[in-house]
Coordinates of C-alpha atoms and ligand atoms in Angstrom, one line a residue:
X16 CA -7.9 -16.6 -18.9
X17 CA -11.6 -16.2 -19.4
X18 CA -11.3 -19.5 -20.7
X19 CA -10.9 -21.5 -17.9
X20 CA -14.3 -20.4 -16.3
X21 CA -16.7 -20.4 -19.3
X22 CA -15.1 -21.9 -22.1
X23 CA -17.0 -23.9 -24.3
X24 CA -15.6 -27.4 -24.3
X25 CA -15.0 -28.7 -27.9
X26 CA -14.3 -25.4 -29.7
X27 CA -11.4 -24.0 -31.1
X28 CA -9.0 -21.5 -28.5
X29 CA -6.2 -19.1 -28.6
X30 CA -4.4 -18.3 -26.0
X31 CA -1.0 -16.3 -26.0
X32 CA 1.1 -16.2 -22.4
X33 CA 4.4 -16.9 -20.9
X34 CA 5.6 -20.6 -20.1
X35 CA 5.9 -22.1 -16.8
X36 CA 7.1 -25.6 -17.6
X37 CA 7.4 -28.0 -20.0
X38 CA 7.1 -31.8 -19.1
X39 CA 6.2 -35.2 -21.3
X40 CA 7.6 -37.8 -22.9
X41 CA 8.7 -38.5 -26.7
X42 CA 5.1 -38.7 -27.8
X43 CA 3.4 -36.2 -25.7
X44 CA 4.3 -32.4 -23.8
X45 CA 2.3 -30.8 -21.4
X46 CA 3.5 -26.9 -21.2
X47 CA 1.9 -24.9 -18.3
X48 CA 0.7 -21.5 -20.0
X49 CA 0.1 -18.2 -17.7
X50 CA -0.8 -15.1 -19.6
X51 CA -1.0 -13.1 -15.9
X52 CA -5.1 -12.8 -15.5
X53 CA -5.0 -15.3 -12.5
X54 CA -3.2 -17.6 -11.1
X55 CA -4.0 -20.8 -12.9
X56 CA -2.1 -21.5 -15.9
X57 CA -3.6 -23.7 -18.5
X58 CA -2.3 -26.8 -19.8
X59 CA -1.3 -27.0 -23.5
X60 CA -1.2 -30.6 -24.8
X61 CA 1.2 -31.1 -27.7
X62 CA 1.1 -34.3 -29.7
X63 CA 4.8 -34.5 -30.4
X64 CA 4.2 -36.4 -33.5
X65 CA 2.5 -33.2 -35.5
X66 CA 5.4 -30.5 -34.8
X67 CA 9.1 -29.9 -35.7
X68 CA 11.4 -31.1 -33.1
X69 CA 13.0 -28.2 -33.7
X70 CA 10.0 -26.1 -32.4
X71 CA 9.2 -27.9 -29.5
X72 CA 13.0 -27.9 -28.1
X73 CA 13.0 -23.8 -28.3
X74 CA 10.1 -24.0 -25.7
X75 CA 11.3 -23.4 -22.2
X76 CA 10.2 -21.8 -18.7
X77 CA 9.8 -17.8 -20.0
X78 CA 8.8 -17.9 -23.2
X79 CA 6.1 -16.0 -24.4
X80 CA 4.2 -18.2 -27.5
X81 CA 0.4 -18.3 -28.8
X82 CA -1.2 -21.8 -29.2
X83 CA -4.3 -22.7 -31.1
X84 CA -6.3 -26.1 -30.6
X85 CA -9.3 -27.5 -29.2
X86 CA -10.3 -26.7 -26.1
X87 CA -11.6 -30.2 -24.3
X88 CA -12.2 -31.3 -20.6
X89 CA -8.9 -32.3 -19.2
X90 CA -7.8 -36.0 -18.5
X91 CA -5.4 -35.2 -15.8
X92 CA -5.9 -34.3 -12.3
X93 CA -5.4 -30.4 -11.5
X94 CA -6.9 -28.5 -13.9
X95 CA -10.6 -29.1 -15.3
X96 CA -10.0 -28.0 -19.1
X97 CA -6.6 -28.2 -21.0
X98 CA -6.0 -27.3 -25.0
X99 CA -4.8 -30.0 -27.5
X100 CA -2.8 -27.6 -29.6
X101 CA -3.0 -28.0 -33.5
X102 CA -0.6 -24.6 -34.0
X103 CA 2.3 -23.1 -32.0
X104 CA 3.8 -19.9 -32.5
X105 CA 7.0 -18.9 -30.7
X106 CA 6.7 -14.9 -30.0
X107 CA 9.9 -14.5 -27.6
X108 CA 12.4 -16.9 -26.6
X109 CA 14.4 -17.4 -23.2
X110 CA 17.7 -18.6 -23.3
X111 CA 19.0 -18.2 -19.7
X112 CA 15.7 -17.1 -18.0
X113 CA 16.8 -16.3 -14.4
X114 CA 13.5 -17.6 -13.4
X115 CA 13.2 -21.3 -12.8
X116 CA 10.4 -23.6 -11.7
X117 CA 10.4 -22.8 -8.1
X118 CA 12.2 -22.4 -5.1
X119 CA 13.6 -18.5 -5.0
X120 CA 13.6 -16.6 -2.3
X121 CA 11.8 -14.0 -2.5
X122 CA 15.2 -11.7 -1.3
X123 CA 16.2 -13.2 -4.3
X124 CA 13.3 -12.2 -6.2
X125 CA 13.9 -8.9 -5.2
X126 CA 17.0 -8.5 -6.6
X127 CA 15.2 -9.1 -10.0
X128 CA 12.4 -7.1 -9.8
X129 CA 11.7 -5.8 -13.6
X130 CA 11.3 -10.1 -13.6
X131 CA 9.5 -11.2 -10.6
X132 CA 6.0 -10.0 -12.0
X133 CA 6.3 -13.5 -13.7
X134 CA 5.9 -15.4 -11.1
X135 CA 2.7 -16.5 -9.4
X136 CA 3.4 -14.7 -5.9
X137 CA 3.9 -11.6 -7.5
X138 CA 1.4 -12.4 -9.8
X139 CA -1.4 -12.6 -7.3
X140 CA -0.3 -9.6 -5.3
X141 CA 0.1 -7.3 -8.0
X142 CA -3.8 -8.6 -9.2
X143 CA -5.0 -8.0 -5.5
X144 CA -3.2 -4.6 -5.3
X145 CA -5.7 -4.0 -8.3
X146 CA -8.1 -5.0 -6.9
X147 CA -7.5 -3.2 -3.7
X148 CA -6.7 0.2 -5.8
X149 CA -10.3 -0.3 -7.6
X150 CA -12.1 -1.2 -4.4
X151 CA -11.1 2.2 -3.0
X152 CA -12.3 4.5 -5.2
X153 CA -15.4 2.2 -5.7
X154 CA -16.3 2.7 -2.0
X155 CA -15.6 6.6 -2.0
X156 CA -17.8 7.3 -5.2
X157 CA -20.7 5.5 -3.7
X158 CA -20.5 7.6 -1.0
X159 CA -20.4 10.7 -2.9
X160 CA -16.7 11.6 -1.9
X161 CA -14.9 13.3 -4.1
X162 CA -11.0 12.1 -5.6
X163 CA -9.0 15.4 -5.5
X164 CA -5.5 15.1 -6.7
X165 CA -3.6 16.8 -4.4
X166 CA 0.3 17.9 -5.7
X167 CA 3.4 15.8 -5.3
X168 CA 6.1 18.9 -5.5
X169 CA 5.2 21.2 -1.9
X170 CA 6.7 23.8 -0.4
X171 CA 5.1 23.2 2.9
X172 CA 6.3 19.9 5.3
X173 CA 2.4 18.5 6.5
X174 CA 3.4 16.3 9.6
X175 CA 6.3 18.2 10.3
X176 CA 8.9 15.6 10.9
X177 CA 10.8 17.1 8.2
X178 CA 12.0 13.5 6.5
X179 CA 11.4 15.4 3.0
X180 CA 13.5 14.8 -0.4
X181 CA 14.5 17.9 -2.1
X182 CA 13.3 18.4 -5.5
X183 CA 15.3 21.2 -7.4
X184 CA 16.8 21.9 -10.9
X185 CA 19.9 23.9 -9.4
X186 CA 23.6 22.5 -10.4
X187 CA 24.4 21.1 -7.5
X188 CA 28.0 21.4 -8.1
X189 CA 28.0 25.1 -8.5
X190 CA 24.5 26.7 -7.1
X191 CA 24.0 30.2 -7.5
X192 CA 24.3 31.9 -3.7
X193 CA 23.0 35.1 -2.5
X194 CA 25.1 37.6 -0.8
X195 CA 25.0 35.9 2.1
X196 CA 26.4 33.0 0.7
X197 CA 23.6 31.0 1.3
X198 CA 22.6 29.0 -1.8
X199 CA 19.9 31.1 -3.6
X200 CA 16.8 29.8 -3.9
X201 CA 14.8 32.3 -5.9
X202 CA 16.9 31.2 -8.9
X203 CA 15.5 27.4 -8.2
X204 CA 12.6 26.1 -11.0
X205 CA 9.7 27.4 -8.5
X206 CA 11.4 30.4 -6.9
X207 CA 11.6 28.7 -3.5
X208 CA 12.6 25.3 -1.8
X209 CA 10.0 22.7 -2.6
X210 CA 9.8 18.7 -2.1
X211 CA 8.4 15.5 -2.9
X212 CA 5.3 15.7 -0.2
X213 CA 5.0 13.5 2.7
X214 CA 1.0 13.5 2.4
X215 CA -1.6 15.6 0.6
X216 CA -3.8 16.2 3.7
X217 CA -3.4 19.8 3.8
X218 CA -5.2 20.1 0.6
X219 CA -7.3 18.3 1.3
X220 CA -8.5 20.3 4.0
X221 CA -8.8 22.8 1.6
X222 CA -10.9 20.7 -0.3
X223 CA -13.3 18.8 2.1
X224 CA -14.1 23.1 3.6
X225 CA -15.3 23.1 0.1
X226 CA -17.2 19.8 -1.2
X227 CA -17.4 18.2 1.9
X228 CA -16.0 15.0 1.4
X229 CA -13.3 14.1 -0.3
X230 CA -10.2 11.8 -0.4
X231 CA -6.5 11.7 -2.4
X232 CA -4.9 8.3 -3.1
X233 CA -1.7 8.8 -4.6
X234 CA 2.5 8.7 -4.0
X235 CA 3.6 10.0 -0.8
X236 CA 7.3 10.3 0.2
X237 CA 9.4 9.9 3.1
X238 CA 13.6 10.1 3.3
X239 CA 13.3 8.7 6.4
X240 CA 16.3 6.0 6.7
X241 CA 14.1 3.4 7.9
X242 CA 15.2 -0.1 6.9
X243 CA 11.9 -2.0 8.4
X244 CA 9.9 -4.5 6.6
X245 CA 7.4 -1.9 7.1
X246 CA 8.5 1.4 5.6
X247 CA 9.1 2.7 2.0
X248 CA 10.7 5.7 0.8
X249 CA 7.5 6.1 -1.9
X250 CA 4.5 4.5 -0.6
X251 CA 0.8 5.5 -1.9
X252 CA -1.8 6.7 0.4
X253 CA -5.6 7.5 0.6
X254 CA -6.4 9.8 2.7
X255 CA -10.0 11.1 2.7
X256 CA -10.7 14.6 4.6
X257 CA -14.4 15.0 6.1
X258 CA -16.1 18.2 6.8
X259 CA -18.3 17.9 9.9
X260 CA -16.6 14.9 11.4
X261 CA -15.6 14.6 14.6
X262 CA -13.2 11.7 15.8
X263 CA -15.7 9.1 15.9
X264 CA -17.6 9.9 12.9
X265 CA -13.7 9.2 11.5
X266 CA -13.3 6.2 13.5
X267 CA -16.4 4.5 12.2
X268 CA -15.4 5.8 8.5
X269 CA -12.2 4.1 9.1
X270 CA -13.2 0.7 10.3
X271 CA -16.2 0.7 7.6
X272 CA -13.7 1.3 4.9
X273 CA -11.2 -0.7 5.9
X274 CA -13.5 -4.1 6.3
X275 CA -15.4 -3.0 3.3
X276 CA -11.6 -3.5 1.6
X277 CA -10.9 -6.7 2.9
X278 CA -14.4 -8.2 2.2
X279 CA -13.7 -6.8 -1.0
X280 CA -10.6 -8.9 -1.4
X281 CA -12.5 -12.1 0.1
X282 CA -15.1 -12.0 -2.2
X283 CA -12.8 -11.1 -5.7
X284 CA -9.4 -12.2 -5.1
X285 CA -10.1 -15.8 -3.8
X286 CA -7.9 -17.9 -6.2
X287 CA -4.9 -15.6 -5.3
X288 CA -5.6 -15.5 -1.5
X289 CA -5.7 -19.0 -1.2
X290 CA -2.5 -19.6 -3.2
X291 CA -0.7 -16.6 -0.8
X292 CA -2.4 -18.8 2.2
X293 CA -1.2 -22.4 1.2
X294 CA 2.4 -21.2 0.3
X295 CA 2.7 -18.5 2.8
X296 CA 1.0 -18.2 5.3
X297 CA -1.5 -20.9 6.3
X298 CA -3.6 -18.3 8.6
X299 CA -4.0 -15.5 6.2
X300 CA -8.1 -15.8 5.0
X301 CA -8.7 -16.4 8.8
X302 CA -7.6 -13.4 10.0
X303 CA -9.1 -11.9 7.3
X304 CA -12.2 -13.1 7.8
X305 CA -11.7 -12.4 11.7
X306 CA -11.3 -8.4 11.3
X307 CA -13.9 -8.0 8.5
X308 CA -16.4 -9.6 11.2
X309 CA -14.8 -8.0 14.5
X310 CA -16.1 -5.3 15.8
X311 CA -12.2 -2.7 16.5
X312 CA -11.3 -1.9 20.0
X313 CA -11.3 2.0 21.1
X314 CA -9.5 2.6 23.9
X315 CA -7.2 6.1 24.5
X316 CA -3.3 6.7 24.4
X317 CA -3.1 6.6 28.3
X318 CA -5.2 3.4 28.5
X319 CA -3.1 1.8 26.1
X320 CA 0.1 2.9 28.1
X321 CA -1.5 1.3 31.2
X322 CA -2.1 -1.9 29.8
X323 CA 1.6 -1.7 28.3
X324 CA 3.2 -0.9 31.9
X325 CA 0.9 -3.8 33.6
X326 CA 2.0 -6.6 31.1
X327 CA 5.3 -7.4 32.5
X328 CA 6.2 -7.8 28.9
X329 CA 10.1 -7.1 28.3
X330 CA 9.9 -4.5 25.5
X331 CA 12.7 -3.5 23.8
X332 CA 11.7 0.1 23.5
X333 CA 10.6 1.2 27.4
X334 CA 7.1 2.4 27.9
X335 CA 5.9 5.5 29.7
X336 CA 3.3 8.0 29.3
X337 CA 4.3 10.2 26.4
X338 CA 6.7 8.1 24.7
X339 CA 6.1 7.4 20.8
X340 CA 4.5 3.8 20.4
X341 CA 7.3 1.5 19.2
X342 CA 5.4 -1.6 16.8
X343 CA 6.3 -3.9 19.6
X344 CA 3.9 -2.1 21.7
X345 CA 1.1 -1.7 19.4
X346 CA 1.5 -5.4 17.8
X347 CA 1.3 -6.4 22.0
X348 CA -2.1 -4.5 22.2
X349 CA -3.4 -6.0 18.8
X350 CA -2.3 -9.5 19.4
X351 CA -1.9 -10.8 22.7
X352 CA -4.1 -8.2 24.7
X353 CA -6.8 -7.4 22.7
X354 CA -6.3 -9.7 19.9
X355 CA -8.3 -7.9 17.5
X356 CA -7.6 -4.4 15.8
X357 CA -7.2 -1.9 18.4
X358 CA -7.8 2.0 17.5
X359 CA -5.9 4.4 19.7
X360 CA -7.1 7.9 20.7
X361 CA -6.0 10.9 22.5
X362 CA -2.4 10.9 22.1
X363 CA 0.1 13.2 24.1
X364 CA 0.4 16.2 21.6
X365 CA 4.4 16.4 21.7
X366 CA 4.5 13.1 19.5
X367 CA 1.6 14.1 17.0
X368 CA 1.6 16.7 14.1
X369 CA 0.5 20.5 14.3
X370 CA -3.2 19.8 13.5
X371 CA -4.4 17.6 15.2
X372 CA -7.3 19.4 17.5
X373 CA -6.3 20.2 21.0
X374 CA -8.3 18.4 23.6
X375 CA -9.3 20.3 26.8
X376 CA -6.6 18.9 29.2
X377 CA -3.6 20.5 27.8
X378 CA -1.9 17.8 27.3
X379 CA -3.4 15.8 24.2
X380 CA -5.0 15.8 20.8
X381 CA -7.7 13.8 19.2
X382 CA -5.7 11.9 17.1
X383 CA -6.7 8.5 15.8
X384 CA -4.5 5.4 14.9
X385 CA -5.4 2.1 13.8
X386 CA -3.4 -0.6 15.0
X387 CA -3.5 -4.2 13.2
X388 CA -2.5 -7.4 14.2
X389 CA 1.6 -8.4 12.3
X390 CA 1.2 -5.1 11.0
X391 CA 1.0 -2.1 13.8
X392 CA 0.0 1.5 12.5
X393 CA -2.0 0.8 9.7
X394 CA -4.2 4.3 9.6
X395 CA -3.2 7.4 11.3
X396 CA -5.6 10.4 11.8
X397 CA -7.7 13.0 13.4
X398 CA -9.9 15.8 13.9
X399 CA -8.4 19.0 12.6
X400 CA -8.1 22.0 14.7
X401 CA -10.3 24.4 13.3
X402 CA -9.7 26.8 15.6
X403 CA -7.2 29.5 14.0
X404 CA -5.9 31.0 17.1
X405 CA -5.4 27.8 18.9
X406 CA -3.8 26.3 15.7
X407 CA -1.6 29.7 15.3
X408 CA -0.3 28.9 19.3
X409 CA 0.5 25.2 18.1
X410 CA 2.5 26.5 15.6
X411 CA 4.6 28.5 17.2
X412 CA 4.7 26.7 20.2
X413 CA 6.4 23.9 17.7
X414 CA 8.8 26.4 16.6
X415 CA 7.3 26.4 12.9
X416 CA 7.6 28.8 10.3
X417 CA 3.5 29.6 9.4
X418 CA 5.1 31.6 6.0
X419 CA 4.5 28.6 4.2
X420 CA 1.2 28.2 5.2
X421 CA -0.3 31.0 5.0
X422 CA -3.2 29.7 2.9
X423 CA -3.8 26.6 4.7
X424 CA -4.5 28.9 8.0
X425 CA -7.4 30.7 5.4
X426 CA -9.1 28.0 5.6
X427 CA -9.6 29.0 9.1
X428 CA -10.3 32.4 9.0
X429 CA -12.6 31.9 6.2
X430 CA -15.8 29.7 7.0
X431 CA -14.1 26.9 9.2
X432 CA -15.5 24.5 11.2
X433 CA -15.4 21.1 12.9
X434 CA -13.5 18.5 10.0
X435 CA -11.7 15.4 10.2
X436 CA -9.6 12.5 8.1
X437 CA -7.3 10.3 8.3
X438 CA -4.2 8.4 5.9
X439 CA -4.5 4.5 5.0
X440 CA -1.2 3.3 4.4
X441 CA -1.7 1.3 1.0
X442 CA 0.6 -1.1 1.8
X443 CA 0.4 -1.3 5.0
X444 CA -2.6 -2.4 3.8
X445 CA -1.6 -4.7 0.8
X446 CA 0.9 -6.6 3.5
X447 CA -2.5 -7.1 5.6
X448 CA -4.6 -8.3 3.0
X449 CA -1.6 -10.5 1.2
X450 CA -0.1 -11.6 4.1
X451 CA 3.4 -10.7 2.8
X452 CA 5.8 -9.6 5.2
X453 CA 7.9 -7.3 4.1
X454 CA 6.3 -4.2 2.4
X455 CA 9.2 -4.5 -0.4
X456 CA 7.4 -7.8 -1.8
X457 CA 3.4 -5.2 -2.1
X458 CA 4.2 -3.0 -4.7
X459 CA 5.9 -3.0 -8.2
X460 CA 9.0 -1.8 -7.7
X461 CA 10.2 -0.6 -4.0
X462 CA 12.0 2.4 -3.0
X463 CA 13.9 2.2 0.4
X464 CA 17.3 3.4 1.1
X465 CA 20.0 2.5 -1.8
X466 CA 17.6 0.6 -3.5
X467 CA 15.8 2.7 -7.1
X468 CA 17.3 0.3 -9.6
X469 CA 14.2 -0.2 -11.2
Ligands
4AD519 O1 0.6 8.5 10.2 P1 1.0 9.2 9.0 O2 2.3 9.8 8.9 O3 -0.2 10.3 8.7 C1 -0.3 11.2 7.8 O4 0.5 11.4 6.9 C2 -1.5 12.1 7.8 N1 -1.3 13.3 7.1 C3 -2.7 11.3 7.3 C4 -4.0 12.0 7.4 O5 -4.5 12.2 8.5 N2 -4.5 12.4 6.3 O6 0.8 8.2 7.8 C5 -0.4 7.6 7.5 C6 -0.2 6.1 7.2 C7 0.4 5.3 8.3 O7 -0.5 4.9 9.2 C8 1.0 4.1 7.6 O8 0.0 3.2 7.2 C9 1.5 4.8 6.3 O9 0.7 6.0 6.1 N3 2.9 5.1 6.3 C10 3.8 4.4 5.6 N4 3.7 3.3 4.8 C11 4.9 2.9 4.2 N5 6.1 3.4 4.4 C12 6.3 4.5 5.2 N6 7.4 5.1 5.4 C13 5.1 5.0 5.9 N7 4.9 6.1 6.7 C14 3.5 6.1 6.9
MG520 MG1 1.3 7.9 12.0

């Protein structure tokens, strides 16, 4: 509502929105309008006297009406401009609106999802995960990247955990089989066994060994059954891929854009930030403010496991050199030891994907993860192997099939060289920047395990 920052005081408004309450008296009602552009509704001031009772007892919390009036500097305390309406116009009513004044839950929220966009919490996340969406791509076009949309339906599985969803157009109740009665695949919509892709990174490559620089930001999913606050089955991701990067020329891509984001947010998204910080959590434009001034910590895998083994700490997940980082352990580096964003190098190649590049001991790879504070792995990356013969040993030393990626390994034979990138997590992100905490309550309508009703 435009009209709560520059509207001329004295004229004649309209504004149409959804109620939020309805308070007064038998001469006068004050109805809280929101029509979703921020979080401030505006106050409509009805003179009783000049409309049907009828009219003015249909108006509850949830219904969408237009009101016309005068718009004039406000008498109460809480806004600065309010409307004394002259016409009302009921558009939709809302007889048994499961939304109330206040108090849900926001579990309970959940469970009414195709609603909760109504509400001012979801309001402001939904307008900062705008924000945030815009931000991005206004940060890689100054820099002259490139968005390339990379596919969602793959044949190929890019980090090779092989947490994929099937996508097919076979009857599943009576697929054609082969003679070896296996279920025959040539007969499926692409001639093969594709999925819903776990990341568009390998394209990417191909891309960035073409234009340089370039990043996706789109759907990415995972049927990995993990019930965390932090995981979704369909999550978005921006992943931008770098020709002539090395690890640090990714690292310092990484922290610029991520501070650039929350700066972003700081600067654009104040009004919802600072109702997210009063009603959630009461340290949320701190730490905000914190890591876009901080300068991240660097420090490698096996420094990291070090610290982890000297800090007495009782884990629940034990610690030792080549075990997967558990978000206990990265949260401990991030909060208590380091207490500022920690980015973690060099990890032990058995936990990392094929192509990450192979460092000279053997044992690791120059991967790259950014670890935030309540968050954990925020941004995980790394320089590519661009060596084909080296990246040909990974793969079969993995035990993967190279059929499927037979043009991905061109890139390699044909003009390769040094290249890097790395995937933000967008809400991993959004639950930084919000301070939400569970990643179900960041984007529109969560997928997670038995959970698509919307
Ligand atoms: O570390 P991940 O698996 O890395 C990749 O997919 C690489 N291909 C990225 C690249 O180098 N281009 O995922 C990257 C980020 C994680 O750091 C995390 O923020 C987020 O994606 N992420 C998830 N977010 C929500 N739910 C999940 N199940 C997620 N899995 C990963
Ligand atoms: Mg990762």
């Amino acid at each position: 509502m435009a009209l709560l920052k520059s509207g001329v005081i004295g004229g004649e408004v309209t504004v149409k929105g959804w109620v939020r309450t309805k308070r007064g008296n038998k001469n006068v009602a004050f109805i809280a309008l929101n029509d979703g552009s921020t979080i401030h509704s505006i106050q409509l001031v009805v003179d009783v006297a000049l409309f049907a009772e009828e009219l003015l007892k249909r108006i509850s919390t949830g219904v969408c009406l237009r009101a016309t009036g005068r718009l004039v500097a406000s008498q109460g305390s809480g806004q600065s401009v309010e409307i004394q309406v002259r016409e009302l116009e009921i558009y939709g009513m809302a007889d048994d609106y499961p939304l109330q004044k206040k108090g849900h839950t926001l579990e309970f929220l959940r469970e009414i999802a195709h609603l909760r966009p109504r509400t001012n919490t979801f309001g402001a996340v939904l307008r900062i995960r705008h924000a945030m969406a815009y931000a991005i791509h206004h940060y890689f076009n100054e820099l002259g990247f490139v968005c390339l949309h990379t596919p969602l339906i793959t044949a190929s599985d890019a980090e090779g955990a092989g947490a994929m969803f099937q996508v097919t157009t076979l009857d599943l109740q009576n697929p054609p089989r082969n003679e070896r009665q296996e279920i025959d695949f040539t007969q499926d919509f692409f001639g093969r066994p594709t999925c819903l892709t776990v990341s568009g990174q390998l394209e990417g490559e191909l891309g960035a060994l073409a234009l340089g620089e370039v990043y996706t930001f789109g759907p990415t999913f995972r049927a990995e059954n993990s019930n965390t606050p932090r995981h979704l089955a369909e999550f978005w991701m921006i992943e931008p891929e770098m020709a002539f990067y090395d690890i640090t020329d990714n690292m310092n891509l990484a922290e610029d854009f991520i501070k650039y984001l929350i700066r972003y947010a700081l600067d654009r998204c104040a009004d919802d930030l600072q109702f997210l910080n009063d009603m959630y959590d009461n340290g949320l434009i701190e730490r905000l403010r914190g890591v876009a001034q901080t300068d991240f910590v660097r420090l490698t895998y096996t420094e990291g496991i070090d610290i982890l083994l000297q800090s007495g700490q009782p884990f629940e997940f034990p610690v030792a050199w080549g075990v997967d980082l558990q978000s206990e352990h990265e949260r401990y580096l991030v909060e208590k030891h380091f207490q500022k964003p920690v980015i973690l190098t060099d990890y032990p190649k058995e936990i990392k994907a094929f192509y990450m590049k192979q460092n000279a001991d053997g044992k690791t790879v120059r991967a790259m993860d950014v670890l935030f504070p309540k968050i954990g792995e925020i941004i995980g990356g790394s320089q590519r192997e661009e060596n084909l013969e080296k990246l040909q040993a990974r793969i079969a030393e993995m035990g993967m099939s190279d059929e499927n990626l037979w043009w991905y390994l061109d890139t390699r034979r044909f003009g390769t060289v040094e290249h890097s990138g790395f995937g933000l997590g967008f809400e991993r992100l959004l639950l930084f920047v919000t301070g939400m905490a569970n990643i179900r309550d960041v984007i529109p309508f969560p997928r997670t395990p038995n959970n698509a009703e919307f």
